Amino acid sequence: MTHASPPADSGAPRRFPVVVVGAGPAGLTVGNILRAASVDCLVLEAETREFIEQRPRAGVIEEWAVRGLEKRGLARNLLDRAELHSACEFRFGGERYRFPYGELTSSHHFVYPQPLLVTDLVREYADVRGGEIRFGVRDVELHDVDSDRPSVSYTCFETGERRVVHCDFVAGCDGARGATRASLPVERVRIARHDYGVGWLALLAEAPPSADCVLFGCHPRGFAGQMPRSRDVTRYYLQCPPGDDPDDWPEERVWSELRQRLGATGVPPLTEGRLIEKRVLDMHDYVVEPMVHGRLHLAGDAAHLVAPIAAKGMNLALHDAFLLGDALVARLTTDDDSGLAGYEQACLRRVWDYQEFSQWLSEVFHGTAAGDPFRAGTALARLRRLFTSPAAAAAFAEQYLGTAARH
Ligand code: FAD
């Protein structure tokens, strides 16, 4: 819902060419691109700086996204510190199968925890490029986004006062639970949703990775995954019923299930450690269309969510942000509208491609434990094909790394 006109500002109303709502990977990347072109913007973030710099989430970034950050001067620490991955390992039928996607694509995954990337981006935006940012804002509302004089109002954390900011454009980068999406017109908005009918218990263990690459265990008891994050912290996933209570998963049960589901001939034992995060994700995807309404452009999880099956969400958020940042700069500095005009279509082509891949991979991960011998049989056929057909392996590698020349 767009609020028709802003309430009176308790201070003098301010004006910025762009207001960015949300300081996640998408919002901070847009802000950085604008600041690099000397375009002023204001970022509004509901949480504190300390909170966003520590919120654990993603860790796998595709090489094209890293190069996109590098091109915009945003990848110095990442390139210094990230681990390069060029293979993953599937475990099924009691055996292990290494999949060398680097050889097939000449491309890598970079493992760099999301909190580190957010820390780099916020420092670069606020401390180096001099961008304005307000943390802890409440009740963000958009006004008149379908006019050429939109504004954003919010409650200031420090004073509790209501503030109004006038702008030319609003970037809605406030994630899956944000406020900006509500400004799309109800009669035009379509939310395409897919529910996988499974949950993943998402875990962070204070322990070094148990293997040097991502592990996918496709087991009759359910999927299990290992994603290295750093030398001392490892993410694990365990398939569970949706809505399961994390408290029903004491450490002993977690490690016992991981040992069984990731077990295979000749593999070393898992390196266990204290669990520092334990939450259940109900696995689902959605795509919101339109992503653009008047002067509001959505980016990242605000517009589309993809379950972490193929580790795609942050990559899509960065893809949107590159397109939106560049398009806003072109519009505001040279009056070139073409980037903004093509923004939604360019985003959605990659979004739908990644959604389809996640759905395909979900069946590989979950089919074995579906309790349906037909699904178990076809899941096994998909897995075997990856290791018997070079064409199937090449197609998988291209999708997993996002290296297709066009989407
Ligand atoms: P967010 O990161 O959600 O940022 C939105 C920001 O907006 C937040 O800081 C939020 O506090 C703020 N906000 C919300 N509401 C408001 C409001 N009303 N006003 C102001 N600010 C607001 N993706 C990958 O690519 N690879 C992975 O390996 C991967 N693993 C994942 C593992 C887990 C457990 C989870 C949960 C996700 C994972 N993802 C992964 C997905 C990835 O984390 C998200 O896709 C990514 O964070 C999206 O970035 P964003 O900037 O669009 O949104």
Coordinates of C-alpha atoms and ligand atoms in Angstrom, one line a residue:
M1 CA 0.0 0.0 0.0
T2 CA 1.4 3.5 -0.9
H3 CA 0.5 6.0 1.7
A4 CA -1.0 8.9 -0.2
S5 CA 1.0 11.8 1.4
P6 CA 3.7 11.9 4.0
P7 CA 2.9 13.1 7.5
A8 CA 4.4 16.4 8.7
D9 CA 8.2 16.1 9.4
S10 CA 9.1 17.0 13.0
G11 CA 12.4 18.4 11.6
A12 CA 13.1 20.0 8.2
P13 CA 12.3 17.4 5.5
R14 CA 15.4 16.3 3.5
R15 CA 15.9 15.5 -0.1
F16 CA 18.1 12.7 -1.6
P17 CA 18.0 11.5 -5.2
V18 CA 17.7 7.9 -3.9
V19 CA 16.4 6.4 -0.7
V20 CA 17.5 2.8 -0.2
V21 CA 15.4 0.8 2.3
G22 CA 17.4 -2.1 3.8
A23 CA 21.2 -2.5 4.4
G24 CA 21.6 -6.1 3.3
P25 CA 23.9 -7.2 0.4
A26 CA 21.4 -5.7 -2.1
G27 CA 20.8 -2.3 -0.5
L28 CA 24.5 -1.7 0.4
T29 CA 25.7 -2.6 -3.0
V30 CA 23.2 -0.2 -4.6
G31 CA 24.3 2.5 -2.1
N32 CA 28.0 1.9 -2.9
I33 CA 27.4 2.1 -6.7
L34 CA 25.5 5.4 -6.2
R35 CA 28.2 6.9 -4.0
A36 CA 31.0 5.9 -6.4
A37 CA 29.2 8.0 -9.0
S38 CA 28.8 10.9 -6.5
V39 CA 25.0 10.4 -6.4
D40 CA 23.7 11.1 -2.9
C41 CA 21.5 8.5 -1.2
L42 CA 20.1 7.6 2.2
V43 CA 20.1 4.0 3.4
L44 CA 17.4 3.2 6.0
E45 CA 18.0 0.0 8.1
A46 CA 15.7 -1.4 10.8
E47 CA 18.5 -3.1 12.7
T48 CA 21.7 -1.9 14.4
R49 CA 25.0 -1.9 12.6
E50 CA 26.4 -4.5 15.0
F51 CA 23.4 -6.7 14.3
I52 CA 23.7 -6.7 10.5
E53 CA 27.5 -7.2 10.7
Q54 CA 27.0 -10.4 12.6
R55 CA 23.8 -11.9 11.2
P56 CA 24.9 -15.3 9.9
R57 CA 23.4 -16.5 6.6
A58 CA 25.0 -17.1 3.2
G59 CA 28.6 -17.9 2.4
V60 CA 28.8 -19.1 -1.2
I61 CA 29.3 -16.5 -3.8
E62 CA 29.5 -17.2 -7.5
E63 CA 32.5 -16.0 -9.5
W64 CA 30.6 -13.7 -11.8
A65 CA 29.1 -12.0 -8.7
V66 CA 32.6 -11.6 -7.1
R67 CA 33.9 -10.1 -10.4
G68 CA 30.9 -7.7 -10.3
L69 CA 31.8 -6.6 -6.8
E70 CA 35.5 -6.3 -7.8
K71 CA 34.7 -4.1 -10.8
R72 CA 32.9 -1.7 -8.5
G73 CA 35.8 -1.6 -5.9
L74 CA 33.9 -3.8 -3.4
A75 CA 35.8 -7.0 -3.3
R76 CA 39.2 -6.2 -1.8
N77 CA 38.8 -8.1 1.5
L78 CA 36.8 -10.8 -0.2
L79 CA 39.6 -11.5 -2.7
D80 CA 42.2 -11.5 0.1
R81 CA 40.4 -13.8 2.5
A82 CA 37.8 -15.9 0.7
E83 CA 38.4 -19.6 0.1
L84 CA 38.1 -20.7 -3.5
H85 CA 36.1 -23.9 -4.1
S86 CA 36.2 -25.8 -7.4
A87 CA 34.5 -29.1 -6.4
C88 CA 31.6 -30.4 -4.3
E89 CA 30.9 -34.0 -3.2
F90 CA 27.7 -36.0 -3.4
R91 CA 27.3 -38.9 -1.0
F92 CA 24.7 -41.5 -1.8
G93 CA 24.3 -45.3 -1.6
G94 CA 27.1 -45.5 0.9
E95 CA 29.7 -44.0 -1.5
R96 CA 31.2 -40.6 -2.2
Y97 CA 31.3 -38.9 -5.6
R98 CA 33.4 -35.8 -6.1
F99 CA 32.1 -33.4 -8.7
P100 CA 34.9 -31.1 -10.1
Y101 CA 32.8 -28.2 -11.4
G102 CA 35.9 -25.9 -11.7
E103 CA 37.3 -28.1 -14.4
L104 CA 34.0 -28.0 -16.3
T105 CA 33.4 -24.2 -16.1
S106 CA 36.8 -22.7 -15.4
S107 CA 34.9 -20.9 -12.7
H108 CA 34.9 -21.0 -8.9
H109 CA 32.7 -20.5 -5.8
F110 CA 34.1 -18.1 -3.3
V111 CA 33.4 -19.0 0.3
Y112 CA 33.0 -15.7 2.2
P113 CA 30.5 -15.5 5.1
Q114 CA 27.7 -13.0 4.5
P115 CA 28.4 -11.0 7.7
L116 CA 31.9 -10.3 6.5
L117 CA 30.6 -9.1 3.1
V118 CA 28.0 -6.9 4.8
T119 CA 30.7 -5.5 7.2
D120 CA 32.9 -4.6 4.1
L121 CA 30.0 -3.1 2.2
V122 CA 28.7 -0.9 5.1
R123 CA 32.3 0.3 5.9
E124 CA 32.9 1.2 2.3
Y125 CA 29.5 2.9 2.0
A126 CA 29.4 4.9 5.2
D127 CA 33.1 5.3 6.3
V128 CA 34.9 5.5 2.9
R129 CA 32.4 6.8 0.3
G130 CA 30.6 9.1 2.8
G131 CA 27.1 7.6 2.3
E132 CA 24.4 8.5 4.8
I133 CA 22.8 5.6 6.7
R134 CA 20.3 5.5 9.5
F135 CA 20.1 2.4 11.7
G136 CA 17.3 1.2 13.9
V137 CA 14.6 3.0 11.9
R138 CA 11.0 2.0 12.6
D139 CA 7.7 2.1 10.6
V140 CA 9.1 2.9 7.2
E141 CA 6.3 4.1 4.8
L142 CA 6.5 5.0 1.2
H143 CA 4.4 7.8 -0.3
D144 CA 3.5 8.8 -3.8
V145 CA 5.8 6.2 -5.5
D146 CA 3.6 6.4 -8.6
S147 CA 4.3 10.1 -9.0
D148 CA 7.6 11.8 -9.8
R149 CA 7.9 13.2 -6.3
P150 CA 7.9 10.2 -4.0
S151 CA 8.9 10.3 -0.4
V152 CA 9.7 8.0 2.5
S153 CA 8.8 8.5 6.1
Y154 CA 10.2 6.7 9.1
T155 CA 10.6 6.9 12.9
C156 CA 14.1 7.9 14.0
F157 CA 15.8 5.5 16.5
E158 CA 17.5 8.2 18.5
T159 CA 14.7 10.7 18.9
G160 CA 11.6 8.7 18.3
E161 CA 10.5 11.5 15.9
R162 CA 8.9 11.0 12.5
R163 CA 11.1 12.0 9.6
V164 CA 10.3 12.6 5.9
V165 CA 12.7 12.3 3.1
H166 CA 11.8 13.4 -0.4
C167 CA 13.5 11.6 -3.3
D168 CA 13.4 10.8 -7.0
F169 CA 13.7 7.0 -6.6
V170 CA 13.2 4.4 -3.9
A171 CA 15.2 1.1 -3.9
G172 CA 13.2 -1.5 -2.0
C173 CA 16.0 -3.8 -0.7
D174 CA 14.4 -4.7 2.7
G175 CA 14.4 -8.5 2.3
A176 CA 11.7 -11.1 2.7
R177 CA 10.0 -9.4 5.6
G178 CA 10.3 -5.8 4.5
A179 CA 7.8 -3.0 4.1
T180 CA 8.4 -1.7 0.6
R181 CA 6.7 -4.6 -1.2
A182 CA 3.4 -3.5 0.3
S183 CA 3.5 -0.4 -1.9
L184 CA 2.9 -2.4 -5.1
P185 CA -0.7 -2.0 -6.2
V186 CA -2.7 -4.9 -4.9
E187 CA -4.6 -5.3 -8.2
R188 CA -1.4 -5.8 -10.2
V189 CA 0.8 -7.7 -7.9
R190 CA 1.3 -11.5 -8.5
I191 CA 3.2 -13.6 -6.0
A192 CA 4.3 -16.9 -7.6
R193 CA 5.1 -19.3 -4.7
H194 CA 6.5 -22.8 -4.5
D195 CA 6.5 -24.9 -1.3
Y196 CA 8.9 -27.8 -1.1
G197 CA 7.0 -29.4 1.8
V198 CA 10.2 -30.0 3.8
G199 CA 12.2 -28.1 6.4
W200 CA 15.9 -27.7 6.8
L201 CA 17.4 -27.5 10.2
A202 CA 20.1 -24.9 9.6
L203 CA 23.1 -25.3 11.9
L204 CA 26.3 -23.4 12.5
A205 CA 29.0 -25.5 14.3
E206 CA 32.1 -24.1 16.0
A207 CA 34.2 -26.6 14.3
P208 CA 36.5 -26.8 11.2
P209 CA 34.9 -28.2 8.1
S210 CA 34.8 -32.0 7.9
A211 CA 35.8 -32.0 4.3
D212 CA 37.5 -29.4 2.0
C213 CA 34.3 -28.8 -0.1
V214 CA 30.6 -28.6 0.1
L215 CA 29.0 -32.0 0.8
F216 CA 25.5 -33.2 -0.2
G217 CA 24.2 -36.3 1.5
C218 CA 21.2 -37.8 -0.3
H219 CA 20.1 -40.5 2.2
P220 CA 16.8 -42.4 2.9
R221 CA 16.7 -40.7 6.3
G222 CA 16.7 -37.3 4.6
F223 CA 19.1 -34.8 3.1
A224 CA 22.2 -33.5 4.9
G225 CA 24.7 -30.9 3.8
Q226 CA 27.9 -29.4 4.9
M227 CA 29.0 -25.9 3.7
P228 CA 32.4 -24.7 4.9
R229 CA 32.3 -21.1 6.2
S230 CA 35.7 -20.5 7.7
R231 CA 38.6 -22.4 9.3
D232 CA 36.6 -22.4 12.6
V233 CA 32.9 -22.4 11.6
T234 CA 31.0 -24.8 9.5
R235 CA 27.4 -24.7 8.3
Y236 CA 25.4 -28.0 8.3
Y237 CA 21.9 -28.7 7.2
L238 CA 19.6 -31.5 8.1
Q239 CA 16.3 -32.1 6.3
C240 CA 13.4 -32.2 8.9
P241 CA 9.6 -31.8 8.8
P242 CA 8.6 -28.2 8.1
G243 CA 7.8 -26.3 11.3
D244 CA 9.9 -28.7 13.4
D245 CA 11.0 -27.4 16.8
P246 CA 14.8 -26.8 16.9
D247 CA 14.7 -27.7 20.6
D248 CA 13.8 -31.3 19.5
W249 CA 17.3 -31.4 18.0
P250 CA 19.8 -31.6 20.9
E251 CA 23.5 -31.8 19.9
E252 CA 23.7 -35.5 20.3
R253 CA 20.8 -36.1 17.9
V254 CA 22.2 -33.6 15.4
W255 CA 25.6 -35.2 15.2
S256 CA 24.2 -38.7 15.1
E257 CA 22.0 -37.8 12.1
L258 CA 24.8 -36.0 10.3
R259 CA 27.1 -39.0 10.8
Q260 CA 24.5 -41.3 9.3
R261 CA 23.4 -39.1 6.4
L262 CA 26.9 -38.0 5.4
G263 CA 28.4 -41.4 6.0
A264 CA 30.2 -43.2 3.1
T265 CA 33.0 -45.7 2.5
G266 CA 36.4 -44.3 3.4
V267 CA 35.3 -40.9 4.6
P268 CA 37.0 -39.5 7.8
P269 CA 34.8 -38.9 10.8
L270 CA 33.0 -35.5 11.1
T271 CA 34.7 -32.9 13.0
E272 CA 32.2 -32.0 15.7
G273 CA 31.8 -28.8 17.7
R274 CA 29.4 -26.7 19.7
L275 CA 26.3 -25.6 17.8
I276 CA 26.1 -21.8 17.8
E277 CA 23.0 -21.5 15.5
K278 CA 20.0 -23.9 15.2
R279 CA 16.9 -22.8 13.3
V280 CA 14.3 -24.5 11.1
L281 CA 13.8 -23.1 7.6
D282 CA 10.5 -24.0 5.9
M283 CA 11.8 -24.5 2.4
H284 CA 9.9 -22.3 -0.1
D285 CA 10.5 -19.9 -3.0
Y286 CA 8.6 -16.9 -4.3
V287 CA 8.8 -14.4 -7.1
V288 CA 7.0 -11.1 -6.8
E289 CA 5.9 -9.4 -10.0
P290 CA 6.0 -6.5 -10.9
M291 CA 9.4 -5.7 -9.3
V292 CA 8.9 -2.0 -10.4
H293 CA 6.0 0.3 -9.6
G294 CA 6.5 4.0 -10.6
R295 CA 9.6 5.2 -8.8
L296 CA 9.9 2.1 -6.6
H297 CA 12.3 -0.7 -7.7
L298 CA 12.5 -3.8 -5.6
A299 CA 15.8 -5.8 -5.4
G300 CA 17.0 -9.0 -3.8
D301 CA 14.8 -11.0 -1.3
A302 CA 12.3 -8.2 -1.3
A303 CA 11.3 -9.3 -4.7
H304 CA 12.2 -13.0 -4.8
L305 CA 13.2 -15.6 -2.4
V306 CA 15.0 -18.9 -3.3
A307 CA 15.4 -21.6 -0.6
P308 CA 19.1 -22.1 0.2
I309 CA 19.1 -25.5 -1.7
A310 CA 21.6 -24.3 -4.4
A311 CA 23.0 -21.3 -2.4
K312 CA 21.6 -18.8 -4.9
G313 CA 19.8 -16.1 -2.9
M314 CA 22.6 -13.6 -2.2
N315 CA 23.9 -14.1 -5.7
L316 CA 20.5 -13.0 -7.1
A317 CA 20.4 -10.1 -4.7
L318 CA 23.8 -8.9 -6.0
H319 CA 22.8 -9.4 -9.6
D320 CA 19.7 -7.1 -9.0
A321 CA 21.9 -4.6 -7.2
F322 CA 24.4 -4.3 -10.0
L323 CA 21.7 -3.7 -12.5
L324 CA 19.7 -1.3 -10.3
G325 CA 22.7 0.7 -9.1
D326 CA 24.1 1.1 -12.6
A327 CA 20.7 2.0 -14.0
L328 CA 20.0 4.6 -11.4
V329 CA 23.4 6.2 -12.0
A330 CA 22.7 6.3 -15.7
R331 CA 19.3 7.9 -15.2
L332 CA 20.5 10.4 -12.6
T333 CA 23.7 11.5 -14.2
T334 CA 23.0 11.3 -18.0
D335 CA 19.2 11.0 -18.1
D336 CA 19.6 7.6 -19.8
D337 CA 16.5 5.6 -18.9
S338 CA 17.3 2.4 -20.7
G339 CA 18.7 0.5 -17.7
L340 CA 15.7 1.2 -15.6
A341 CA 13.3 0.3 -18.4
G342 CA 14.9 -3.1 -18.8
Y343 CA 15.6 -3.7 -15.1
E344 CA 12.8 -6.0 -14.2
Q345 CA 13.2 -8.3 -17.3
A346 CA 16.9 -8.5 -16.9
C347 CA 16.6 -9.5 -13.2
L348 CA 13.8 -12.0 -13.7
R349 CA 15.5 -14.0 -16.4
R350 CA 18.2 -15.0 -14.0
V351 CA 15.8 -15.3 -11.1
W352 CA 13.5 -17.8 -12.9
D353 CA 16.6 -19.7 -14.2
Y354 CA 17.9 -20.1 -10.6
Q355 CA 14.4 -21.0 -9.3
E356 CA 14.1 -23.8 -11.8
F357 CA 17.6 -25.1 -10.9
S358 CA 16.7 -25.1 -7.2
Q359 CA 13.6 -27.0 -7.9
W360 CA 15.5 -29.6 -9.9
L361 CA 18.2 -29.9 -7.3
S362 CA 15.6 -30.2 -4.5
E363 CA 14.3 -33.4 -6.1
V364 CA 17.9 -34.8 -6.1
F365 CA 18.3 -33.9 -2.4
H366 CA 14.9 -34.9 -1.1
G367 CA 13.6 -37.6 -3.5
T368 CA 15.5 -40.4 -1.8
A369 CA 13.7 -39.8 1.5
A370 CA 10.2 -38.9 0.1
G371 CA 8.8 -42.3 1.0
D372 CA 7.8 -42.8 -2.6
P373 CA 9.9 -45.5 -4.5
F374 CA 9.2 -43.8 -7.8
R375 CA 10.7 -40.4 -6.6
A376 CA 13.5 -42.3 -5.0
G377 CA 14.2 -44.0 -8.3
T378 CA 14.2 -40.9 -10.4
A379 CA 16.3 -39.0 -7.8
L380 CA 19.0 -41.7 -8.1
A381 CA 18.8 -41.6 -11.9
R382 CA 19.5 -37.9 -11.7
L383 CA 22.5 -38.4 -9.4
R384 CA 24.0 -41.2 -11.5
R385 CA 23.6 -39.2 -14.7
L386 CA 25.9 -36.5 -13.2
F387 CA 28.7 -39.1 -13.0
T388 CA 28.0 -41.0 -16.3
S389 CA 27.1 -38.3 -18.8
P390 CA 29.6 -35.6 -19.5
A391 CA 26.8 -33.5 -21.1
A392 CA 24.7 -33.7 -18.0
A393 CA 27.7 -32.9 -15.8
A394 CA 28.5 -29.9 -17.9
A395 CA 24.9 -28.6 -17.7
F396 CA 24.8 -29.1 -13.9
A397 CA 28.1 -27.3 -13.5
E398 CA 27.0 -24.3 -15.6
Q399 CA 23.8 -24.0 -13.5
Y400 CA 25.5 -24.5 -10.2
L401 CA 28.0 -21.8 -11.0
G402 CA 25.6 -19.5 -12.9
T403 CA 28.0 -19.3 -15.8
A404 CA 25.5 -19.4 -18.7
A405 CA 26.5 -16.7 -21.3
R406 CA 22.9 -15.6 -21.4
H407 CA 19.7 -16.1 -19.3
Ligands
FAD1 P1 18.6 -9.1 3.4 O1 20.0 -9.7 3.5 O2 17.5 -9.8 4.1 O3 18.7 -7.6 3.8 C1 17.5 -6.8 4.0 C2 17.8 -5.8 5.0 O4 16.6 -4.9 5.2 C3 18.1 -6.4 6.4 O5 19.2 -5.8 6.9 C4 16.8 -6.0 7.2 O6 17.1 -5.8 8.6 C5 16.4 -4.7 6.6 N1 14.9 -4.5 6.8 C6 13.9 -5.3 6.8 N2 12.7 -4.7 6.9 C7 13.0 -3.4 7.0 C8 12.2 -2.2 7.1 N3 10.9 -2.3 7.2 N4 12.8 -1.0 7.2 C9 14.2 -0.9 7.0 N5 15.0 -2.0 6.9 C10 14.4 -3.2 6.9 N6 22.4 -17.1 -0.5 C11 23.5 -17.4 -1.2 O7 23.6 -16.8 -2.3 N7 24.4 -18.4 -0.9 C12 24.3 -19.1 0.3 O8 25.1 -19.9 0.6 C13 23.1 -18.8 1.1 N8 22.9 -19.4 2.3 C14 21.8 -19.1 3.1 C15 21.7 -19.7 4.3 C16 20.6 -19.4 5.2 C17 20.4 -20.1 6.5 C18 19.7 -18.3 4.8 C19 18.6 -17.9 5.7 C20 19.9 -17.7 3.6 C21 20.9 -18.1 2.7 N9 21.1 -17.4 1.5 C22 22.2 -17.8 0.7 C23 20.2 -16.3 1.1 C24 20.8 -14.9 1.4 O9 21.2 -14.8 2.7 C25 19.8 -13.9 1.0 O10 19.3 -14.1 -0.3 C26 20.4 -12.5 1.1 O11 20.6 -12.0 2.4 C27 19.4 -11.4 0.4 O12 20.0 -10.2 0.5 P2 19.0 -8.9 0.5 O13 19.9 -7.7 0.6 O14 18.1 -8.9 -0.6 O15 18.2 -9.0 1.8

